[in-house]
Amino acid sequence: MQSTYTELGCSGKTEFLSFQLGGLEYGLDFSKVKELRMLQSLERFASEGEIISGVAVSRGVIMPIVDMRVAMSGRQSVPDPRTDVIILQLSNSMMGMVVDGVTDVVSLDNDQIRAIPGTEEVAVDYLIGLGECEGRRLILVDIDKLMSIKRDVEGTRQAA
């Protein structure tokens, strides 16, 4: 899996923002993070559907807010005080991502990233690998690729 990670232009130590989602811990490239906000602190002025939980304004920028709790579990989640929004600067847009909570920033070397077991035969290009650091395991995601996944009418996921 290191070759996939190297293809993203990463070598040496890279920082990942770790966050909780559905009882698992994930990590995304910290350089994509523009800002962290509490869900209640966002000025939200529209609600669109299940996964797109609305549109918000952050520092004068209007952006969609994707509720990853709904996207991963398929059911609505009630926000609590630990619910956070990660404001992301993606390659083609800015958007917010609702998660159960942000944990911290983790620095990983390439040798601390392994292939995720069971993904060898499945096309999941949005998964970078499994990061291991000080007894923790992070599922590392390529956030640009993950946010480009679309759902068809029946609700199955497909690449954009």
Protein backbone atom coordinates (compact mmCIF):
# COMPACT_ATOMS: atom_id res chain seq x y z
CA MET A 1 0.00 0.00 0.00
CA GLN A 2 2.99 2.31 0.34
CA SER A 3 3.07 2.74 -3.43
CA THR A 4 -0.46 4.23 -3.35
CA TYR A 5 0.61 6.57 -0.59
CA THR A 6 3.73 7.61 -2.51
CA GLU A 7 1.60 8.23 -5.62
CA LEU A 8 -0.23 10.91 -3.63
CA GLY A 9 3.04 12.80 -3.46
CA CYS A 10 3.75 11.93 0.16
CA SER A 11 7.14 10.86 1.43
CA GLY A 12 8.66 10.93 4.89
CA LYS A 13 6.47 12.09 7.77
CA THR A 14 2.96 13.27 6.94
CA GLU A 15 0.40 14.72 9.31
CA PHE A 16 -3.12 13.30 9.42
CA LEU A 17 -6.12 14.75 11.23
CA SER A 18 -7.71 11.87 13.14
CA PHE A 19 -11.44 11.74 13.78
CA GLN A 20 -14.08 9.38 15.12
CA LEU A 21 -16.91 8.08 12.98
CA GLY A 22 -19.21 5.23 13.97
CA GLY A 23 -16.83 3.89 16.61
CA LEU A 24 -13.82 3.76 14.26
CA GLU A 25 -10.91 6.16 13.99
CA TYR A 26 -10.04 7.66 10.60
CA GLY A 27 -7.34 9.96 9.33
CA LEU A 28 -7.15 12.42 6.45
CA ASP A 29 -4.30 14.52 5.12
CA PHE A 30 -4.03 17.50 7.47
CA SER A 31 -3.04 19.81 4.59
CA LYS A 32 -6.65 19.53 3.30
CA VAL A 33 -8.06 20.92 6.57
CA LYS A 34 -8.98 24.59 6.41
CA GLU A 35 -10.74 24.89 9.76
CA LEU A 36 -12.41 22.92 12.57
CA ARG A 37 -15.81 24.02 13.89
CA MET A 38 -18.41 22.76 16.30
CA LEU A 39 -21.60 21.85 14.46
CA GLN A 40 -23.65 24.32 16.48
CA SER A 41 -21.29 27.21 15.63
CA LEU A 42 -21.89 27.04 11.87
CA GLU A 43 -24.34 29.44 10.32
CA ARG A 44 -26.53 26.98 8.43
CA PHE A 45 -29.24 28.34 6.20
CA ALA A 46 -30.45 25.45 4.08
CA SER A 47 -31.18 21.78 4.52
CA GLU A 48 -31.01 19.53 1.51
CA GLY A 49 -31.32 15.84 2.37
CA GLU A 50 -29.90 12.92 4.25
CA ILE A 51 -26.18 12.99 3.39
CA ILE A 52 -26.00 16.65 2.42
CA SER A 53 -27.16 18.06 5.73
CA GLY A 54 -27.33 21.59 4.44
CA VAL A 55 -25.38 24.56 3.29
CA ALA A 56 -23.33 26.74 5.61
CA VAL A 57 -21.23 29.87 5.60
CA SER A 58 -17.71 29.82 6.98
CA ARG A 59 -15.58 32.94 6.69
CA GLY A 60 -17.76 34.23 3.89
CA VAL A 61 -17.64 31.02 1.84
CA ILE A 62 -20.88 29.13 1.11
CA MET A 63 -20.35 25.37 1.13
CA PRO A 64 -22.25 22.09 1.35
CA ILE A 65 -22.09 20.18 4.63
CA VAL A 66 -21.81 16.39 4.22
CA ASP A 67 -22.92 14.35 7.24
CA MET A 68 -20.49 11.42 7.16
CA ARG A 69 -22.36 9.81 10.06
CA VAL A 70 -25.37 9.34 7.76
CA ALA A 71 -23.21 8.38 4.76
CA MET A 72 -21.46 5.61 6.69
CA SER A 73 -24.38 4.24 8.70
CA GLY A 74 -27.38 5.08 6.52
CA ARG A 75 -29.35 6.50 9.47
CA GLN A 76 -29.80 9.99 10.82
CA SER A 77 -27.62 10.87 13.79
CA VAL A 78 -28.43 13.32 16.52
CA PRO A 79 -25.67 15.88 17.10
CA ASP A 80 -24.12 16.02 20.55
CA PRO A 81 -21.56 18.43 22.06
CA ARG A 82 -18.67 16.38 20.62
CA THR A 83 -19.99 16.54 17.03
CA ASP A 84 -17.50 18.46 14.88
CA VAL A 85 -17.36 19.83 11.36
CA ILE A 86 -14.11 19.61 9.45
CA ILE A 87 -13.93 22.37 6.83
CA LEU A 88 -11.99 20.95 3.88
CA GLN A 89 -10.24 22.61 0.97
CA LEU A 90 -10.51 19.93 -1.70
CA SER A 91 -8.92 20.06 -5.13
CA ASN A 92 -12.11 21.41 -6.75
CA SER A 93 -14.20 22.88 -3.91
CA MET A 94 -14.61 23.67 -0.26
CA MET A 95 -16.99 21.66 1.93
CA GLY A 96 -17.77 20.72 5.49
CA MET A 97 -17.74 17.16 6.80
CA VAL A 98 -19.71 16.28 9.97
CA VAL A 99 -18.01 13.64 12.15
CA ASP A 100 -18.57 12.24 15.64
CA GLY A 101 -15.51 14.12 16.89
CA VAL A 102 -11.99 15.21 15.99
CA THR A 103 -9.30 13.41 17.97
CA ASP A 104 -5.91 14.98 17.17
CA VAL A 105 -3.13 15.32 14.58
CA VAL A 106 -0.93 12.26 14.03
CA SER A 107 2.43 12.23 12.21
CA LEU A 108 3.11 9.01 10.31
CA ASP A 109 6.10 7.74 8.35
CA ASN A 110 5.51 5.72 5.18
CA ASP A 111 6.59 2.54 7.03
CA GLN A 112 3.74 3.08 9.54
CA ILE A 113 1.14 2.70 6.76
CA ARG A 114 0.03 -0.77 5.69
CA ALA A 115 -2.55 -2.14 3.27
CA ILE A 116 -6.01 -2.60 4.76
CA PRO A 117 -6.73 -6.34 4.99
CA GLY A 118 -9.45 -7.48 2.60
CA THR A 119 -9.17 -4.57 0.17
CA GLU A 120 -6.71 -6.17 -2.25
CA GLU A 121 -9.39 -7.43 -4.67
CA VAL A 122 -11.91 -4.62 -4.13
CA ALA A 123 -11.69 -1.27 -5.89
CA VAL A 124 -11.61 1.21 -3.01
CA ASP A 125 -9.22 3.85 -4.28
CA TYR A 126 -10.30 6.31 -1.57
CA LEU A 127 -8.56 4.18 1.10
CA ILE A 128 -4.85 4.97 1.49
CA GLY A 129 -4.16 2.32 4.09
CA LEU A 130 -4.07 1.53 7.78
CA GLY A 131 -1.86 3.83 9.83
CA GLU A 132 -0.38 2.46 13.04
CA CYS A 133 1.11 4.70 15.72
CA GLU A 134 1.57 4.11 19.46
CA GLY A 135 -0.98 1.29 19.56
CA ARG A 136 -3.60 3.20 17.56
CA ARG A 137 -4.93 2.22 14.16
CA LEU A 138 -6.27 4.85 11.79
CA ILE A 139 -8.13 4.10 8.57
CA LEU A 140 -6.47 6.62 6.25
CA VAL A 141 -8.66 8.09 3.51
CA ASP A 142 -7.93 10.15 0.42
CA ILE A 143 -10.56 12.77 1.14
CA ASP A 144 -10.68 14.12 -2.45
CA LYS A 145 -11.55 10.67 -3.78
CA LEU A 146 -13.95 9.89 -0.94
CA MET A 147 -15.89 13.11 -1.48
CA SER A 148 -16.16 12.42 -5.21
CA ILE A 149 -18.18 9.21 -4.67
CA LYS A 150 -21.77 9.53 -5.86
CA ARG A 151 -24.80 7.45 -4.96
CA ASP A 152 -27.11 6.16 -7.65
CA VAL A 153 -30.88 5.99 -7.23
CA GLU A 154 -30.79 2.66 -5.35
CA GLY A 155 -28.28 4.06 -2.86
CA THR A 156 -25.21 2.11 -3.96
CA ARG A 157 -21.97 4.04 -4.21
CA GLN A 158 -20.07 4.67 -7.37
CA ALA A 159 -17.06 6.76 -8.34
CA ALA A 160 -17.69 10.16 -9.84
